[in-house]
XYZ file of C-alpha atoms in Angstrom:
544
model
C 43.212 34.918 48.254
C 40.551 37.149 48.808
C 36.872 35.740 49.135
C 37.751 32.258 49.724
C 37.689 29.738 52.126
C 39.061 26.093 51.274
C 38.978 23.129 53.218
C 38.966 19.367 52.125
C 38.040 20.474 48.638
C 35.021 22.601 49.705
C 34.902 26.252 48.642
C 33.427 28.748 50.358
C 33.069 31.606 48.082
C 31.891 35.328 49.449
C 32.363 37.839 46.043
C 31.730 37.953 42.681
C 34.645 35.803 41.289
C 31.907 32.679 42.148
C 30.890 31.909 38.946
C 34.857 32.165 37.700
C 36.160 30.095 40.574
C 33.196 27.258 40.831
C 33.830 26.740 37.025
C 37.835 26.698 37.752
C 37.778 24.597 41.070
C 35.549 21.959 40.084
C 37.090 20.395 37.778
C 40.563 20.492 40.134
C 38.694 18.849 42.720
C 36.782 16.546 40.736
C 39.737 14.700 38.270
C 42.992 15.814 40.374
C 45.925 17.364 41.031
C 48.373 15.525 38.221
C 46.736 17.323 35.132
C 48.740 20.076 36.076
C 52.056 18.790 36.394
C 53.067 19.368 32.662
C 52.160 22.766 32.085
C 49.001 25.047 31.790
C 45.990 24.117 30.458
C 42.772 26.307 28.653
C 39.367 26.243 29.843
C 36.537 27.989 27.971
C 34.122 29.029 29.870
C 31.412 31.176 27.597
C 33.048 34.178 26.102
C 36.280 34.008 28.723
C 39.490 32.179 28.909
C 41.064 30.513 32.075
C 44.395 29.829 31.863
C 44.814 27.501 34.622
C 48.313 28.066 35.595
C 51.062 24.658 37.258
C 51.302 24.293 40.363
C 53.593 27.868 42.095
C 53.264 26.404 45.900
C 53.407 23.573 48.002
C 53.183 24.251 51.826
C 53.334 21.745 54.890
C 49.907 21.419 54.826
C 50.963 19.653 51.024
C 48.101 22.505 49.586
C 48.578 23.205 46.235
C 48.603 26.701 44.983
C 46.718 27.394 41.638
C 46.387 30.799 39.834
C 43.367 31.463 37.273
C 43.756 33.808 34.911
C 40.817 35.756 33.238
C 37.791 38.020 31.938
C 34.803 36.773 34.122
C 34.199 40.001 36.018
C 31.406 41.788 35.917
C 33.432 45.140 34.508
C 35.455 42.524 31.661
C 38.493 43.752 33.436
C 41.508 41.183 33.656
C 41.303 39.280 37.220
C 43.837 36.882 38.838
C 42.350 34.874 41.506
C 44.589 32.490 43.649
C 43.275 29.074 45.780
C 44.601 26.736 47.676
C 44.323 23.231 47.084
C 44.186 20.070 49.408
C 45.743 17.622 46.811
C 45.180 14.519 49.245
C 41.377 15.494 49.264
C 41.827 15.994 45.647
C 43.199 12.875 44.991
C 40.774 11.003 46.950
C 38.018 12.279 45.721
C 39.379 11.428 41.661
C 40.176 7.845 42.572
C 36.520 7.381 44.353
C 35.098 8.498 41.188
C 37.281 6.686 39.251
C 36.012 3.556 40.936
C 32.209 4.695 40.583
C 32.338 5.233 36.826
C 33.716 1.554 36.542
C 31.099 -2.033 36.049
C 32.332 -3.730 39.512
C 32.487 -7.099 36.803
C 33.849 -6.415 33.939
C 35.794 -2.889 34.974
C 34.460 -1.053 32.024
C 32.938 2.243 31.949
C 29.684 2.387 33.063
C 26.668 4.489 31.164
C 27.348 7.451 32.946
C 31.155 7.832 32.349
C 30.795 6.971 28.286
C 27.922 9.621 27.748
C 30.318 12.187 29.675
C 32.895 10.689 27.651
C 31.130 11.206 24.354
C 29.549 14.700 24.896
C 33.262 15.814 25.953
C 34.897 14.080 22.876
C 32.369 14.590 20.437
C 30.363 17.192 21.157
C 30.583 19.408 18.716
C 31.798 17.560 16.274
C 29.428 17.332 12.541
C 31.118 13.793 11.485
C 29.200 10.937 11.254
C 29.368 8.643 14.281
C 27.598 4.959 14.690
C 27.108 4.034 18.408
C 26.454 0.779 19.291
C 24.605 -1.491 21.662
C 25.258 -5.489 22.318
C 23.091 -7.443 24.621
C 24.477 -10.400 26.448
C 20.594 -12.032 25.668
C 21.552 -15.272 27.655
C 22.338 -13.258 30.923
C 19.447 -13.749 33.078
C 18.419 -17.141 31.957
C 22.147 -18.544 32.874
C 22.022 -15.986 36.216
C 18.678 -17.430 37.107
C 20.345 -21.223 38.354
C 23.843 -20.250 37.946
C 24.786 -16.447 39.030
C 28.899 -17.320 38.865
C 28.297 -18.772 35.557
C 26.367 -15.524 34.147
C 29.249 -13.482 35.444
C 32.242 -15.462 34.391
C 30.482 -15.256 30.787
C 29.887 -11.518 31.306
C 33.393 -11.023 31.781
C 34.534 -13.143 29.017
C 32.445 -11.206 26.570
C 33.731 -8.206 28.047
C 37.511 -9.294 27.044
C 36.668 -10.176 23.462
C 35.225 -6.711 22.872
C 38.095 -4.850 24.582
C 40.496 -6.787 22.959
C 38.652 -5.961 19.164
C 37.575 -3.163 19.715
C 39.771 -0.301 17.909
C 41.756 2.037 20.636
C 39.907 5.048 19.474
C 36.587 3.852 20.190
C 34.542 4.540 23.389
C 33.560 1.147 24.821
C 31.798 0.713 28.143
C 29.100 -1.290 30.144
C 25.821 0.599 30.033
C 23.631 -2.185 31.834
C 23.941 -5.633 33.668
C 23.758 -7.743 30.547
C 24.707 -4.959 27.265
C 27.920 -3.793 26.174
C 27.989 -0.415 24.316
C 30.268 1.248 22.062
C 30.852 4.691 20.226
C 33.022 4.474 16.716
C 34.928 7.576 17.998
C 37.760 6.907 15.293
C 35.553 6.068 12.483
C 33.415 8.719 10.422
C 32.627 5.902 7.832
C 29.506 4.253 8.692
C 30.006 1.660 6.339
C 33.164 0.954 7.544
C 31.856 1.163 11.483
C 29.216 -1.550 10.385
C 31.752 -3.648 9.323
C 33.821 -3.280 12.526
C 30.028 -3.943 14.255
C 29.437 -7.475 12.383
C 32.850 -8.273 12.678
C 32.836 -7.759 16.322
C 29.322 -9.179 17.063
C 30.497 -12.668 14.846
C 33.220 -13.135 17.205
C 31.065 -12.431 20.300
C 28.547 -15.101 19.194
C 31.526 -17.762 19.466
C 31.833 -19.871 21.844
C 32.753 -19.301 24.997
C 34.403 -21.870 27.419
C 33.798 -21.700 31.178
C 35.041 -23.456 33.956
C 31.282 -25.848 33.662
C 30.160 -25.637 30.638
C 30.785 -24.618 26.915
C 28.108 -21.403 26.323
C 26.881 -20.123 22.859
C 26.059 -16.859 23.271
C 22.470 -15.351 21.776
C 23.756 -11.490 21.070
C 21.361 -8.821 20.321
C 22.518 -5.464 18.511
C 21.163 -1.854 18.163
C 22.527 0.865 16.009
C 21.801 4.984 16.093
C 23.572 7.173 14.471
C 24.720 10.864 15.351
C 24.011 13.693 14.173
C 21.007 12.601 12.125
C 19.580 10.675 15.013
C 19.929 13.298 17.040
C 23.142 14.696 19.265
C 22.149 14.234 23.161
C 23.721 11.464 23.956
C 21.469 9.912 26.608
C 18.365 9.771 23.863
C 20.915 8.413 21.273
C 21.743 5.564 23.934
C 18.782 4.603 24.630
C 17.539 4.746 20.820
C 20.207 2.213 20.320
C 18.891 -0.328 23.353
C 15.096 0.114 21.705
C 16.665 -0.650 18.267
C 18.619 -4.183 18.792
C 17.737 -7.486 17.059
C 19.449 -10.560 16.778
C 21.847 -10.825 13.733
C 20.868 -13.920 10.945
C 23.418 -15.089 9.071
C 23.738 -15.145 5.239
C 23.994 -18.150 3.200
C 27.696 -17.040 2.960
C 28.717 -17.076 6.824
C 28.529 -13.513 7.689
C 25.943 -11.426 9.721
C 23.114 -9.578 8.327
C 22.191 -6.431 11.234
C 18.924 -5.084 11.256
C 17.189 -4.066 7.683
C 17.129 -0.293 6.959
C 13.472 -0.309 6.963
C 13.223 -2.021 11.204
C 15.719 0.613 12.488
C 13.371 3.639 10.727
C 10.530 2.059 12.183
C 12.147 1.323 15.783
C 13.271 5.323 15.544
C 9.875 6.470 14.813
C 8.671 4.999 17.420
C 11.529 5.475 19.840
C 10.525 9.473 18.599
C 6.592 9.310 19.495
C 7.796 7.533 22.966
C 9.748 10.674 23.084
C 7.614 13.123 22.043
C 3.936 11.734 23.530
C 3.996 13.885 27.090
C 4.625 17.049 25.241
C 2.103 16.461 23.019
C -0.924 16.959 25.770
C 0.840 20.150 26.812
C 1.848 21.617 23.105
C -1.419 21.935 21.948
C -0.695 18.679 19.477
C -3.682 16.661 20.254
C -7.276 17.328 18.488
C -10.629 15.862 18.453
C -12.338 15.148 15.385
C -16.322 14.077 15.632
C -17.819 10.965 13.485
C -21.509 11.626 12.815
C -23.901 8.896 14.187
C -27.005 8.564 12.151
C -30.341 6.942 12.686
C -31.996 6.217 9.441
C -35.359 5.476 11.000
C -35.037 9.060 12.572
C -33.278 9.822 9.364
C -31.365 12.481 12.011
C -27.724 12.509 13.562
C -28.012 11.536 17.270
C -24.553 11.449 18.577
C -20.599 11.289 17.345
C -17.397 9.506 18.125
C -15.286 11.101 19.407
C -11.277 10.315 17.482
C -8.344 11.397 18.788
C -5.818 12.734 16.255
C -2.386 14.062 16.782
C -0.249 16.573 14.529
C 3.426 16.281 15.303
C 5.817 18.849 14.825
C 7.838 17.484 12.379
C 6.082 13.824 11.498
C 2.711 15.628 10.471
C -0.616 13.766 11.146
C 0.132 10.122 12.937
C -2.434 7.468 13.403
C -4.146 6.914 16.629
C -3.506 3.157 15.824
C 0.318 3.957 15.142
C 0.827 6.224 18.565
C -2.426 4.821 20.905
C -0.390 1.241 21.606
C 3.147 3.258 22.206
C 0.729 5.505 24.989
C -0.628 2.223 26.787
C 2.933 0.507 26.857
C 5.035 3.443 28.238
C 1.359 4.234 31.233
C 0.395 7.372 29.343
C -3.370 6.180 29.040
C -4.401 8.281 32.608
C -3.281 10.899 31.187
C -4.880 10.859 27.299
C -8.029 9.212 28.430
C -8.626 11.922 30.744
C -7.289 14.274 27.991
C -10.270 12.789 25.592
C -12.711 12.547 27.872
C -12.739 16.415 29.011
C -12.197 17.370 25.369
C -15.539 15.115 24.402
C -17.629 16.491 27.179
C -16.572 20.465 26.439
C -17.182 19.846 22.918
C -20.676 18.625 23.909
C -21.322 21.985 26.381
C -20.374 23.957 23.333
C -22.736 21.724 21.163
C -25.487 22.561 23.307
C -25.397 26.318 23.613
C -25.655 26.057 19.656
C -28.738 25.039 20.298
C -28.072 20.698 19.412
C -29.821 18.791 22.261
C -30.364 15.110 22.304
C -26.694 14.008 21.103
C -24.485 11.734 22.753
C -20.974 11.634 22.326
C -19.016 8.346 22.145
C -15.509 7.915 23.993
C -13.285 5.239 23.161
C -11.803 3.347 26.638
C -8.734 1.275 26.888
C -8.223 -1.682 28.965
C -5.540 0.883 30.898
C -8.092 3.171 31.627
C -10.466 0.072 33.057
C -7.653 -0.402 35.643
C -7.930 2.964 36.983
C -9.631 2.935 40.573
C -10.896 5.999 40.268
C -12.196 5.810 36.774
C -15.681 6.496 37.611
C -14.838 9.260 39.946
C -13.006 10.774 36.916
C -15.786 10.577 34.720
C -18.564 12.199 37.144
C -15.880 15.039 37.817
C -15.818 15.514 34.325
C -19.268 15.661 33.616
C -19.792 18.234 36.342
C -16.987 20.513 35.192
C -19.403 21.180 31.807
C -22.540 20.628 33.421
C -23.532 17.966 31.675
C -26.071 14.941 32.591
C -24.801 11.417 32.084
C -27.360 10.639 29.941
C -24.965 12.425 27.200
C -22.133 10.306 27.750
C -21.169 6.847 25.894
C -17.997 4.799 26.707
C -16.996 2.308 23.895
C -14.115 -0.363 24.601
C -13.835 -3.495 22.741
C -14.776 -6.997 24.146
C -11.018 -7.855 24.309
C -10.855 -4.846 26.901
C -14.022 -6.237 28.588
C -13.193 -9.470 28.982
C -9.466 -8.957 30.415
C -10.599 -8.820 33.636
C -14.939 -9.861 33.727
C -15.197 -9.656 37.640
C -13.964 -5.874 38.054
C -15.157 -5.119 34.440
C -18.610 -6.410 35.508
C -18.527 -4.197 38.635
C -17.397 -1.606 37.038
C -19.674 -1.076 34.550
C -22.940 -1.683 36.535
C -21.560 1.435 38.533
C -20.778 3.415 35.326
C -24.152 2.331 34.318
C -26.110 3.528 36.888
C -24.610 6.799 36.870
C -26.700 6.933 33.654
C -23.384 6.555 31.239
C -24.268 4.085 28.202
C -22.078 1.397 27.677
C -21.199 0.219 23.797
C -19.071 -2.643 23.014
C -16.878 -2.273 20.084
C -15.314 -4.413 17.312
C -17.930 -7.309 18.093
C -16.996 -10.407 16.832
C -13.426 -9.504 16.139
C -12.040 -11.175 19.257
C -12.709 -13.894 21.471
C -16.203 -13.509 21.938
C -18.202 -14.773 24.929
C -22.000 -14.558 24.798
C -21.643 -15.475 29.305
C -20.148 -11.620 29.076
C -22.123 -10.400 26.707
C -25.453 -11.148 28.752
C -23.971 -10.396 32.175
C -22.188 -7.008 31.002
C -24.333 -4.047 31.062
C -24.272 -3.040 27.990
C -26.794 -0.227 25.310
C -25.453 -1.026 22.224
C -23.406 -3.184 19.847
C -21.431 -2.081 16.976
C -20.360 -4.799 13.958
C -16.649 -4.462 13.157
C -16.457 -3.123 9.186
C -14.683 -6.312 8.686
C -17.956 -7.736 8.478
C -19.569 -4.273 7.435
C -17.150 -3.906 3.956
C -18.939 -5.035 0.754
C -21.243 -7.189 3.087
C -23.521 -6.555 -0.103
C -21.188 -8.540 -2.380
C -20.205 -11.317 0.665
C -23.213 -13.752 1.803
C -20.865 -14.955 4.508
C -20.693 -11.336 5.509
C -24.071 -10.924 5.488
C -24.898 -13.832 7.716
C -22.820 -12.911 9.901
C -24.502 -9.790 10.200
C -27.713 -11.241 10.530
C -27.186 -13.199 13.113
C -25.420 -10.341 15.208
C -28.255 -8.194 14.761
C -30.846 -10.834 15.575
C -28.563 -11.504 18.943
C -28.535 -8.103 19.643
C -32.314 -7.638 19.262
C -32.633 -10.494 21.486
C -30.559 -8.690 24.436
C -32.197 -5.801 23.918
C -29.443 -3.801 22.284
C -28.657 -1.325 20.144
C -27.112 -2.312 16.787
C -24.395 0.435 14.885
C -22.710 -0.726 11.801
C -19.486 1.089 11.576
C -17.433 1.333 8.743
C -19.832 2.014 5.793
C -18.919 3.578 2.745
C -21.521 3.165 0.212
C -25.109 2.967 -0.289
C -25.178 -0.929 -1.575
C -23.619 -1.677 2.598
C -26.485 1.092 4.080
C -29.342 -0.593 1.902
C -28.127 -4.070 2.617
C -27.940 -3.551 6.238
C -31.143 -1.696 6.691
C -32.768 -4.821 5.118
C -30.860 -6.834 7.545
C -32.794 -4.457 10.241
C -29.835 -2.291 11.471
C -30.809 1.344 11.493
C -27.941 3.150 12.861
C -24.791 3.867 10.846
C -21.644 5.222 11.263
C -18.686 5.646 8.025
C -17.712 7.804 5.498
C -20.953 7.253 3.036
C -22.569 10.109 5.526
C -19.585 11.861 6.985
C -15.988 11.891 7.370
C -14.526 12.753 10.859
C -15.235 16.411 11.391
C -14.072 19.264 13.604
C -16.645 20.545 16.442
C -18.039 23.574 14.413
C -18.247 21.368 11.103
C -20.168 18.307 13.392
C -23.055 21.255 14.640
C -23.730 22.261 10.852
C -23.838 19.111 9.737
C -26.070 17.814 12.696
C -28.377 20.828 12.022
C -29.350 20.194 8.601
C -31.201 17.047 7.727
C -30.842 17.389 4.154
C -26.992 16.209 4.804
C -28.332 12.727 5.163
C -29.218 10.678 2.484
C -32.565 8.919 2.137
C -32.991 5.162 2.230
C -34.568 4.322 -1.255
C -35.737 0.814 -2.181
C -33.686 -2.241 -2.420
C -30.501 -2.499 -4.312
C -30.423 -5.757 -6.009
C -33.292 -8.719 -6.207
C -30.705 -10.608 -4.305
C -32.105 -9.332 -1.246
C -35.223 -11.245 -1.323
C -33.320 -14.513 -2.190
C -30.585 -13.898 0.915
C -34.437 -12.938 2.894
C -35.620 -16.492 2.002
C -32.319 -18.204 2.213
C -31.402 -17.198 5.742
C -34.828 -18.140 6.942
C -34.425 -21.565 5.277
């Protein structure tokens, strides 16, 4: 024909029937020359319809000849293209891919070839669908002395789901040790979970080798399409993220995951999803926690809290979505994120006239692994023109302490940039005082477990006591965080800690809300007398 060129299955096309022929053509070459043998067969391709007509030639060459049939031209006029076919090259190529799409083991599909399979069988489909994961759990503890052993069990497995599993469903091998499969022939999800127990009961049997007698440990994941979603890839791996181990009822049977473990493995398995977007969509926020002084009776500084306002969830918690970005290596990118949002906030601060503030980041034990942390945060300081002086890093001491040498290092070098250095959550972890006196830090701030109704608690308030007292000693800074009420601020005070952080003086603010608030003094309450007698007694009890 006209325009093209065909050798071994390669087309060489030179007109504007490409689009029509690469969509015709690659199937051909990709599955094979036998699909045609029984008749035509209907394509659609957009708004047009190829009829794909049987074979009308065979020369010596054994080239097949196949006619397409239909509207792709520019003009919408009728077209008939002809090509020629090398059906050895053809079949070739289908059995080679054939072979790739199979597990060399257990001659199932592989991942690839049952997502193709779904999204071709199911993809437009509205029924509901349940597709399932089951992991061989005992795989690489068996492989690890015994590789054969691992194998032969693998392949036994393999059989008892092929054999139960029902001929409409899509079953294949989507990793070494885990089996999945798509209830293709089964729009009851009650009735695919009952197939699903069934089937993971009998894989949990035993299973004789040619050594030993194994009981397998099987793990299970559900997702469900549509209303999990209808890319298959993301639904596959929802599935892997969702698996537990069955328990068994008093009764014999298996009890799957509870409703309330798969919503919460599928919210997550969404913010893993949705977390890189969320820098780049204009998601993430920074609210601003007044610091204030009480002695000054002035606010000299804020934290500075990362929020995040998804799409569709709404507002999600920094301690919800913060661990998900340090297990999946996101912290680079959100700690440098935070940190440029802090220190522009702070520029802006300043040409509204606010001088004197620092602004509190929060670090993660991530970000402390970064070589090139401190470069990071003098480039970000210069890019707003801002001294160290305004900067304060916060991290709590079971960040510190997870590596002392290169924390210790690190910090002196952060520290003599001019950067303070505040250790967070004090006394929440495993405390070491060696650290604490080594470690270069300003300031120490007493977890709110200690700080809530410390007024009410005299275990509470000893405990404060004594931090402040150490703190003194190093010659720290003290912040109680957490307050919410003017019995904790009094009780505190008296306990000789003067800064304060908490709702009782501010929520979380935006930047324009944090410069009125800092610019008006009469925001901030002022400490009165003592709250209860009680004080002097705890005074002369504690130095008893």
């Amino acid at each position: 024909m006209e325009g093209l060129l065909l050798a071994k299955g390669k087309a060489v096309l030179r007109d504007h029937k490409t689009a029509l022929l690469a969509a015709v053509l690659g199937p051909v070459l990709a599955i094979g020359w036998c699909l045609w043998a029984g008749g035509s067969w209907a394509l659609a391709l957009g708004l047009a319809v190829l009829a794909l007509v049987p074979l009308l030639a065979l020369d010596e060459a054994r080239r097949a000849m196949v006619r397409a049939q239909g509207l792709a031209s520019p003009d919408r006029r009728p077209q008939t293209l002809t090509a020629a076919i090398d059906l050895m090259a053809a079949r070739t190529g289908a059995q080679a891919h054939r072979s790739s799409s199979l597990h060399p083991v257990t001659r199932l599909p592989t991942r690839e070839a049952l997502v193709a399979a779904i999204e071709a069988h199911d993809a437009e489909a509205d029924e509901a669908r349940l597709l399932a994961v089951l992991r061989y759990a005992d795989f690489d503890r068996i492989a690890a002395f015994d590789q054969g052993l691992a194998h032969h069990a693998l392949g036994g497995l393999a059989k008892r789901i092929r054999d139960a599993t029902g001929r409409n469903h899509l079953l294949a091998q989507v990793d070494r040790d885990c089996f999945a499969i798509w209830f293709a022939g089964q729009a009851d999800l009650d009735a695919a979970l009952g197939e699903l127990r069934a089937l993971a009961y009998l894989m949990m049997q035993e299973l004789p080798s040619p050594s030993a007698t194994l009981s397998p440990t099987i793990e299970v994941g559900l997702a469900t399409y549509p209303t999990d979603g209808r890319a298959m890839a993301p639904l596959l791996t929802l599935a892997f993220t969702t698996r537990t181990r069955p328990q068994q009822a008093p009764d014999g049977s298996l009890l799957l995951a509870q409703p309330a473990s798969l919503d919460l493995a599928r919210e997550t398995f969404v913010i893993e999803q949705d977390l890189a977007q969320a820098i780049h969509g204009e998601q993430l926020t920074m609210l601003f926690q007044p610091l204030v002084d009480l002695d000054k009776h002035c606010v000299v500084g804020a934290e500075a809290l990362l929020r995040w306002q998804h799409p569709t969830m709404g507002d999600i918690s920094p301690a919800r979505f913060i661990p998900i970005v340090e297990a999946i290596g996101l912290s680079d990118q959100f700690g440098a994120w935070v940190l440029n949002a802090a220190c522009r906030e702070m520029r802006r601060w300043r040409e509204a006239g606010l001088h004197g503030l620092r602004v509190a980041v929060n670090l993660s034990a991530c970000q402390l692994a970064d070589p090139k942390l401190q470069e990071k945060i003098e480039r970000t300081l210069a890019r707003h023109h801002l001294e160290p002086q305004v900067l304060e890093l916060e991290l709590t001491e079971t960040a510190a302490m997870a590596d002392a040498g290169r924390t210790l290092r690190l910090f002196r070098e952060i520290h003599d940039l001019g950067v303070s250095l505040a250790l967070d959550d004090f006394g929440s972890g495993h405390s070491s005082l060696i650290y604490l006196k080594n470690l270069p830090f300003d300031k120490l701030k007493i977890d709110r477990e200690f700080v809530t109704a410390v007024h009410e608690r005299s275990d509470s308030q000893a405990i404060c006591k004594a931090l402040i007292d150490l703190a003194r000693g190093l010659g720290l800074r003290v912040l109680a965080e957490g307050v919410e009420c003017r019995a904790e601020v009094d009780m505190l005070a008296r306990l000789g800690c003067t800064l304060f952080q908490g709702y009782y003086f501010s929520r979380p603010l935006t930047g324009q809300a944090f410069v009125a608030f800092a610019g008006d003094p009469t925001r901030i309450p002022a400490l009165g007398p003592p709250v209860l007698a009680q004080l002097d007694h705890l005074e002369g009890r504690l130095s008893a």
